[in-house]
Tab-separated table of C-alpha atoms in Angstrom:
chain	number	residue	atom	x	y	z
A	11	MET	CA	0.000	0.000	0.000
A	12	SER	CA	1.367	3.408	-0.927
A	13	ARG	CA	1.997	6.005	1.781
A	14	ARG	CA	-0.637	8.317	0.212
A	15	LEU	CA	-3.293	5.547	0.307
A	16	LEU	CA	-2.321	4.600	3.838
A	17	ASN	CA	-2.736	8.177	5.065
A	18	ALA	CA	-6.125	8.450	3.385
A	19	THR	CA	-7.280	5.218	4.990
A	20	LEU	CA	-6.163	6.355	8.420
A	21	ALA	CA	-7.999	9.648	7.967
A	22	VAL	CA	-11.238	7.842	7.113
A	23	LEU	CA	-10.895	5.567	10.139
A	24	ALA	CA	-10.232	8.520	12.413
A	25	GLY	CA	-13.322	10.270	11.061
A	26	ALA	CA	-15.387	7.170	11.681
A	27	VAL	CA	-14.233	7.075	15.290
A	28	VAL	CA	-15.192	10.723	15.755
A	29	VAL	CA	-18.586	10.247	14.098
A	30	GLY	CA	-19.184	7.099	16.104
A	31	GLY	CA	-18.425	8.945	19.304
A	32	VAL	CA	-20.768	11.790	18.404
A	33	THR	CA	-23.517	9.299	17.458
A	34	ALA	CA	-23.110	7.419	20.704
A	35	ARG	CA	-23.378	10.633	22.722
A	36	ALA	CA	-26.475	11.678	20.694
A	37	GLN	CA	-28.131	8.354	21.407
A	38	GLU	CA	-27.427	8.688	25.112
A	39	GLY	CA	-29.140	12.093	25.154
A	40	GLY	CA	-31.936	11.227	22.733
A	41	THR	CA	-32.843	13.251	19.684
A	42	LYS	CA	-33.252	16.987	19.797
A	43	THR	CA	-36.636	16.682	18.071
A	44	ALA	CA	-37.977	14.303	20.735
A	45	ARG	CA	-36.811	16.598	23.544
A	46	GLU	CA	-38.308	19.695	21.942
A	47	LEU	CA	-41.646	18.019	21.199
A	48	ARG	CA	-41.939	16.733	24.766
A	49	GLU	CA	-41.054	20.120	26.194
A	50	GLN	CA	-43.741	21.798	24.084
A	51	TYR	CA	-46.276	19.123	25.075
A	52	ASP	CA	-45.563	19.354	28.803
A	53	LYS	CA	-45.657	23.147	28.695
A	54	ALA	CA	-49.112	23.037	27.094
A	55	VAL	CA	-50.763	20.405	29.305
A	56	LYS	CA	-48.833	19.669	32.485
A	57	GLY	CA	-50.394	21.171	35.584
A	58	LYS	CA	-53.571	22.212	33.766
A	59	THR	CA	-57.014	21.506	35.269
A	60	VAL	CA	-59.830	19.621	33.540
A	61	ALA	CA	-63.268	19.835	35.174
A	62	TYR	CA	-66.009	17.311	34.401
A	63	ILE	CA	-69.711	17.890	35.043
A	64	PRO	CA	-72.166	15.304	33.707
A	65	ILE	CA	-75.913	15.320	34.303
A	66	ALA	CA	-75.390	12.684	36.992
A	67	LEU	CA	-72.826	10.169	38.188
A	68	ASN	CA	-73.537	6.520	39.017
A	69	VAL	CA	-74.802	6.037	35.470
A	70	PRO	CA	-72.793	3.737	33.163
A	71	LEU	CA	-72.535	6.373	30.419
A	72	SER	CA	-71.217	9.266	32.525
A	73	ASP	CA	-69.140	7.004	34.781
A	74	GLU	CA	-67.312	5.509	31.803
A	75	TRP	CA	-66.633	8.953	30.327
A	76	GLY	CA	-65.288	10.084	33.683
A	77	ARG	CA	-63.187	6.961	34.262
A	78	VAL	CA	-61.402	7.186	30.922
A	79	LEU	CA	-61.031	10.972	31.043
A	80	ARG	CA	-59.553	10.875	34.563
A	81	ASP	CA	-57.049	8.162	33.609
A	82	GLU	CA	-55.985	10.015	30.475
A	83	VAL	CA	-55.512	13.492	31.957
A	84	GLU	CA	-53.896	12.402	35.215
A	85	TRP	CA	-51.387	10.285	33.280
A	86	ARG	CA	-50.391	13.500	31.484
A	87	GLY	CA	-49.799	15.375	34.720
A	88	MET	CA	-53.096	17.266	34.701
A	89	LYS	CA	-55.516	17.823	37.572
A	90	PHE	CA	-59.003	16.308	37.277
A	91	ILE	CA	-62.028	17.540	39.206
A	92	VAL	CA	-65.627	16.376	38.954
A	93	ARG	CA	-69.014	17.667	40.082
A	94	ASP	CA	-72.172	15.569	40.430
A	95	PRO	CA	-75.479	17.486	40.087
A	96	ASN	CA	-77.311	14.173	40.659
A	97	ASN	CA	-79.801	14.773	37.841
A	98	ASN	CA	-80.947	18.087	39.307
A	99	PRO	CA	-80.960	20.889	36.692
A	100	SER	CA	-80.820	23.667	39.309
A	101	ALA	CA	-77.922	21.997	41.094
A	102	MET	CA	-76.166	21.550	37.779
A	103	GLN	CA	-76.505	25.204	36.892
A	104	GLN	CA	-75.165	26.223	40.305
A	105	ALA	CA	-72.268	23.755	40.062
A	106	LEU	CA	-71.363	25.033	36.599
A	107	THR	CA	-71.471	28.654	37.747
A	108	ALA	CA	-69.078	27.828	40.587
A	109	LEU	CA	-66.760	25.974	38.197
A	110	VAL	CA	-66.724	28.863	35.735
A	111	ASN	CA	-65.837	31.227	38.564
A	112	ASP	CA	-62.889	28.960	39.483
A	113	LYS	CA	-61.567	29.280	35.899
A	114	PRO	CA	-60.253	25.775	35.177
A	115	ASP	CA	-58.409	25.324	31.900
A	116	VAL	CA	-61.021	22.987	30.402
A	117	ILE	CA	-64.632	22.173	31.294
A	118	VAL	CA	-66.258	18.996	29.949
A	119	VAL	CA	-70.035	19.189	30.242
A	120	GLN	CA	-73.064	17.080	29.355
A	121	ASN	CA	-76.062	19.314	28.676
A	122	PRO	CA	-79.498	18.286	29.984
A	123	SER	CA	-81.147	20.636	27.482
A	124	VAL	CA	-80.191	22.894	24.609
A	125	THR	CA	-80.815	26.091	26.628
A	126	LEU	CA	-80.133	25.541	30.345
A	127	LEU	CA	-76.355	26.020	30.455
A	128	GLN	CA	-75.610	28.017	27.320
A	129	LYS	CA	-75.003	31.388	29.023
A	130	GLU	CA	-72.539	29.949	31.526
A	131	LEU	CA	-70.707	27.994	28.811
A	132	LYS	CA	-70.299	31.178	26.806
A	133	ARG	CA	-69.108	33.046	29.915
A	134	ALA	CA	-66.537	30.321	30.607
A	135	GLU	CA	-64.984	30.690	27.179
A	136	SER	CA	-65.097	34.481	27.269
A	137	GLN	CA	-62.802	34.395	30.301
A	138	GLY	CA	-60.364	31.832	28.910
A	139	THR	CA	-61.704	28.358	29.719
A	140	TYR	CA	-62.130	25.845	26.895
A	141	VAL	CA	-65.528	24.126	26.889
A	142	ILE	CA	-66.038	20.622	25.498
A	143	GLN	CA	-69.650	19.488	25.227
A	144	VAL	CA	-70.213	15.738	25.273
A	145	ASN	CA	-72.955	13.902	23.387
A	146	MET	CA	-75.647	16.511	24.006
A	147	SER	CA	-74.861	20.037	22.908
A	148	SER	CA	-76.447	23.326	23.891
A	149	ASN	CA	-77.444	26.152	21.575
A	150	TYR	CA	-73.997	27.619	22.244
A	151	LYS	CA	-71.266	26.192	19.992
A	152	SER	CA	-68.183	25.851	22.177
A	153	SER	CA	-64.576	25.019	21.326
A	154	ALA	CA	-65.271	21.304	20.904
A	155	PHE	CA	-68.040	18.722	20.712
A	156	VAL	CA	-67.464	15.023	21.341
A	157	GLY	CA	-70.296	12.624	20.650
A	158	VAL	CA	-72.682	11.185	18.136
A	159	ASP	CA	-74.551	12.763	15.277
A	160	TRP	CA	-78.026	12.243	16.710
A	161	VAL	CA	-79.763	12.750	13.387
A	162	GLU	CA	-77.655	9.914	11.987
A	163	ILE	CA	-78.546	7.729	14.988
A	164	GLY	CA	-82.241	8.425	14.410
A	165	ARG	CA	-82.015	7.583	10.729
A	166	MET	CA	-80.178	4.320	11.384
A	167	LEU	CA	-82.716	3.193	13.972
A	168	ALA	CA	-85.647	4.104	11.735
A	169	GLU	CA	-84.198	2.456	8.631
A	170	ASP	CA	-83.908	-0.863	10.437
A	171	VAL	CA	-87.422	-0.531	11.841
A	172	VAL	CA	-88.750	0.024	8.320
A	173	LYS	CA	-87.027	-3.180	7.199
A	174	GLN	CA	-88.855	-5.075	9.924
A	175	CYS	CA	-92.216	-3.313	9.972
A	176	GLY	CA	-92.611	-1.267	6.777
A	177	THR	CA	-94.067	-1.796	3.333
A	178	GLY	CA	-93.862	-5.373	2.138
A	179	THR	CA	-93.245	-6.968	5.534
A	180	GLY	CA	-96.847	-7.930	6.191
A	181	LYS	CA	-96.605	-6.435	9.673
A	182	SER	CA	-98.908	-3.854	11.251
A	183	GLY	CA	-96.385	-1.047	10.783
A	184	LYS	CA	-97.232	0.251	14.265
A	185	VAL	CA	-94.300	1.803	16.090
A	186	GLN	CA	-93.842	3.274	19.544
A	187	ILE	CA	-91.217	5.976	20.205
A	188	VAL	CA	-89.880	6.567	23.726
A	189	GLN	CA	-87.982	9.857	23.898
A	190	GLY	CA	-85.844	11.152	26.751
A	191	GLU	CA	-86.093	14.779	27.860
A	192	LEU	CA	-87.881	16.631	25.068
A	193	THR	CA	-85.544	19.639	25.136
A	194	ALA	CA	-82.345	17.549	25.158
A	195	ALA	CA	-80.330	17.501	21.951
A	196	ALA	CA	-80.425	13.686	21.983
A	197	SER	CA	-84.221	13.832	21.692
A	198	VAL	CA	-84.576	16.868	19.422
A	199	ASP	CA	-82.137	15.618	16.799
A	200	GLN	CA	-82.798	11.904	17.136
A	201	ILE	CA	-86.524	12.337	16.534
A	202	ALA	CA	-85.713	14.462	13.479
A	203	GLY	CA	-83.730	11.581	11.991
A	204	VAL	CA	-86.362	9.003	12.931
A	205	MET	CA	-89.282	10.905	11.417
A	206	GLU	CA	-87.320	11.794	8.276
A	207	VAL	CA	-87.218	8.060	7.491
A	208	PHE	CA	-90.648	7.057	8.835
A	209	ASN	CA	-92.415	9.749	6.815
A	210	LYS	CA	-91.167	8.156	3.606
A	211	ASP	CA	-93.014	4.890	4.219
A	212	PRO	CA	-96.839	5.122	4.425
A	213	ALA	CA	-96.969	1.705	6.074
A	214	ILE	CA	-95.308	3.014	9.218
A	215	LYS	CA	-97.741	4.325	11.829
A	216	VAL	CA	-96.335	5.998	14.941
A	217	VAL	CA	-98.981	5.122	17.515
A	218	SER	CA	-97.159	6.650	20.490
A	219	ASN	CA	-94.417	9.275	20.741
A	220	GLN	CA	-93.887	10.172	24.394
A	221	ALA	CA	-91.088	11.347	26.662
A	222	ALA	CA	-90.004	9.151	29.563
A	223	ASN	CA	-87.364	11.655	30.729
A	224	TRP	CA	-84.616	8.993	30.699
A	225	ASP	CA	-86.466	6.972	33.359
A	226	ALA	CA	-87.037	3.210	32.983
A	227	ASN	CA	-90.121	3.129	35.241
A	228	THR	CA	-91.778	5.895	33.245
A	229	ALA	CA	-90.995	4.036	30.010
A	230	LEU	CA	-92.517	0.882	31.508
A	231	ASN	CA	-95.739	2.661	32.461
A	232	ILE	CA	-96.068	4.378	29.075
A	233	THR	CA	-95.447	1.152	27.191
A	234	SER	CA	-97.827	-0.899	29.334
A	235	THR	CA	-100.633	1.370	28.122
A	236	VAL	CA	-99.428	1.358	24.514
A	237	ILE	CA	-99.226	-2.435	24.282
A	238	GLN	CA	-102.743	-2.758	25.723
A	239	GLN	CA	-104.093	-0.328	23.142
A	240	HIS	CA	-102.060	-1.800	20.293
A	241	PRO	CA	-101.500	-5.527	20.861
A	242	ASP	CA	-100.245	-5.767	17.251
A	243	LEU	CA	-97.412	-3.283	17.906
A	244	CYS	CA	-94.483	-4.060	15.607
A	245	ALA	CA	-91.601	-2.102	17.151
A	246	SER	CA	-90.578	0.086	20.069
A	247	VAL	CA	-87.750	2.600	19.632
A	248	GLY	CA	-86.100	4.076	22.731
A	249	PHE	CA	-83.570	6.897	22.849
A	250	TRP	CA	-81.469	5.353	25.648
A	251	GLY	CA	-80.855	1.752	26.624
A	252	ILE	CA	-81.458	2.019	30.365
A	253	MET	CA	-84.720	3.887	29.803
A	254	GLU	CA	-85.836	1.523	27.020
A	255	SER	CA	-85.248	-1.495	29.274
A	256	GLY	CA	-88.439	-0.398	31.041
A	257	ALA	CA	-90.343	-0.463	27.758
A	258	ALA	CA	-88.937	-3.917	27.027
A	259	GLN	CA	-90.093	-5.145	30.431
A	260	ALA	CA	-93.642	-3.911	29.764
A	261	ILE	CA	-93.661	-5.716	26.420
A	262	ARG	CA	-92.355	-8.888	28.081
A	263	ASN	CA	-95.010	-8.616	30.801
A	264	ALA	CA	-97.636	-8.505	28.045
A	265	GLY	CA	-96.233	-11.707	26.508
A	266	LYS	CA	-95.238	-9.843	23.319
A	267	ILE	CA	-91.432	-9.789	23.548
A	268	ASP	CA	-91.081	-12.251	20.647
A	269	GLN	CA	-93.470	-10.214	18.503
A	270	VAL	CA	-92.322	-6.627	19.122
A	271	LYS	CA	-88.863	-5.569	17.918
A	272	VAL	CA	-87.313	-3.454	20.682
A	273	TYR	CA	-84.606	-1.000	19.591
A	274	ALA	CA	-82.448	1.371	21.620
A	275	SER	CA	-79.350	3.532	21.308
A	276	GLY	CA	-76.846	4.053	24.077
A	277	GLU	CA	-73.358	3.736	25.505
A	278	GLY	CA	-72.809	0.015	25.032
A	279	SER	CA	-72.300	-1.127	28.621
A	280	GLN	CA	-72.657	-4.673	29.899
A	281	LEU	CA	-76.219	-3.779	30.938
A	282	ASP	CA	-77.118	-3.080	27.299
A	283	CYS	CA	-75.503	-6.308	26.141
A	284	ASP	CA	-77.350	-8.257	28.829
A	285	GLN	CA	-80.653	-6.945	27.451
A	286	LEU	CA	-79.679	-8.263	24.014
A	287	GLN	CA	-78.552	-11.634	25.333
A	288	GLN	CA	-81.779	-12.011	27.311
A	289	GLY	CA	-83.855	-11.240	24.217
A	290	SER	CA	-85.313	-8.035	25.658
A	291	PHE	CA	-83.678	-5.897	22.964
A	292	TYR	CA	-83.789	-6.914	19.319
A	293	LYS	CA	-80.973	-4.560	18.246
A	294	PHE	CA	-78.933	-1.872	19.952
A	295	LEU	CA	-77.076	1.056	18.366
A	296	SER	CA	-73.951	1.651	20.457
A	297	TYR	CA	-71.986	4.892	20.465
A	298	LYS	CA	-69.185	3.390	22.573
A	299	ALA	CA	-68.706	5.464	25.713
A	300	THR	CA	-65.156	4.186	26.227
A	301	GLU	CA	-64.097	5.550	22.856
A	302	GLN	CA	-65.850	8.824	23.606
A	303	GLY	CA	-63.859	9.135	26.835
A	304	HIS	CA	-60.627	8.884	24.862
A	305	ASP	CA	-61.936	11.473	22.402
A	306	LEU	CA	-62.698	13.841	25.282
A	307	ALA	CA	-59.096	13.629	26.448
A	308	THR	CA	-57.835	14.091	22.888
A	309	ALA	CA	-60.028	17.161	22.437
A	310	ALA	CA	-58.782	18.723	25.679
A	311	ILE	CA	-55.139	18.094	24.817
A	312	SER	CA	-55.583	19.388	21.265
A	313	LEU	CA	-57.170	22.626	22.443
A	314	LEU	CA	-54.467	23.227	25.049
A	315	GLN	CA	-51.669	22.595	22.570
A	316	MET	CA	-53.164	24.820	19.877
A	317	GLY	CA	-53.497	27.590	22.441
A	318	GLU	CA	-56.064	29.548	20.481
A	319	LYS	CA	-58.626	31.793	22.145
A	320	PRO	CA	-61.493	29.679	23.544
A	321	GLY	CA	-64.527	29.787	21.264
A	322	SER	CA	-62.547	31.038	18.268
A	323	ARG	CA	-63.121	27.740	16.464
A	324	ASN	CA	-65.410	24.723	16.811
A	325	ILE	CA	-63.946	21.224	16.553
A	326	GLU	CA	-66.144	18.132	16.298
A	327	TYR	CA	-65.219	14.551	17.189
A	328	TYR	CA	-68.084	12.374	15.960
A	329	THR	CA	-68.438	8.812	17.213
A	330	ARG	CA	-69.089	6.055	14.692
A	331	PRO	CA	-72.182	4.092	15.849
A	332	VAL	CA	-72.051	0.294	15.819
A	333	TRP	CA	-74.962	-2.151	15.713
A	334	LEU	CA	-75.093	-4.752	18.462
A	335	ASP	CA	-77.329	-7.804	18.499
A	336	LYS	CA	-77.374	-11.132	20.288
A	337	ALA	CA	-74.562	-12.473	18.097
A	338	ASN	CA	-71.928	-9.822	18.885
A	339	ALA	CA	-73.042	-8.404	22.250
A	340	HIS	CA	-70.134	-9.734	24.272
A	341	GLY	CA	-66.473	-9.181	25.083
A	342	ALA	CA	-64.899	-5.918	24.029
A	343	MET	CA	-68.175	-4.708	22.488
A	344	CYS	CA	-69.589	-4.220	25.995
A	345	PHE	CA	-67.619	-2.226	28.549
A	346	ALA	CA	-67.608	-3.595	32.067
A	347	LEU	CA	-69.438	-1.882	34.875
A	348	PRO	CA	-67.358	-0.653	37.847
A	349	LYS	CA	-67.110	-3.046	40.766
A	350	SER	CA	-69.115	-1.947	43.773
């Protein structure tokens, strides 16, 4: 080997040693990009406060939202606080007012009606708190909405009812509708989707359209009367699984559970799946509360990282509904209830 070639080879080897040493030190410290991204993330979210106020706790839907949201935000170094109005609209309004005065960074709220909380939600955002509305919105469009498209839910329920009870089925076409609270977005928009489909089929006859205010006993009493007046009822459509379980019980008591197709929409808890397995529900349209809980955390983190003025934009995270029936109502499709 010539001296010139030898010197060149040694120079390359020396450079490799230097580069190798630099690479090793870089690996020990991690990448600059990773450090910068984590610093930005922690600055945006760490130490922030997320407040959660559902209509009531001790309900599978709101408890699952709260469980997932708490786990997600606390893991990120955020503070989580919750208020339970216990299904009392006045108490909810007072609790929200107190929360707004405390100025948390994010408020997650479930609206009992489209009007009750709108002024306080607007006030919260005007003073710098992001508001995320879950599943039932108010007339005020806040920074984010996480939940289902209720009109879509209504259409999907109605389209399946038409397949079972509409033109060409040979059935009576008689349908009962059990709404929740009439001024709640879940009722207002869901009934719009239902009637949009029903009105297209002259064979469908809505023989009862009443509000049970999310209560299973009220749904049972309403349906007991309906099934007596219309023993040839073809289907019952309820706007929440727990409430509609009362309607299903009334239909079972009348000996008609094999004749009447009972439909409901809801969170997809083990209670809902049990109703399907027991034959009380024919089909159930799940909007997956566990997934919604993750979306709530994602919405909160996104808003905090963007750092824009609360209310300056509206972001929607719509949940994809999934049909459950006796065949698939098990396992991961049904979230477990908390142990008492």
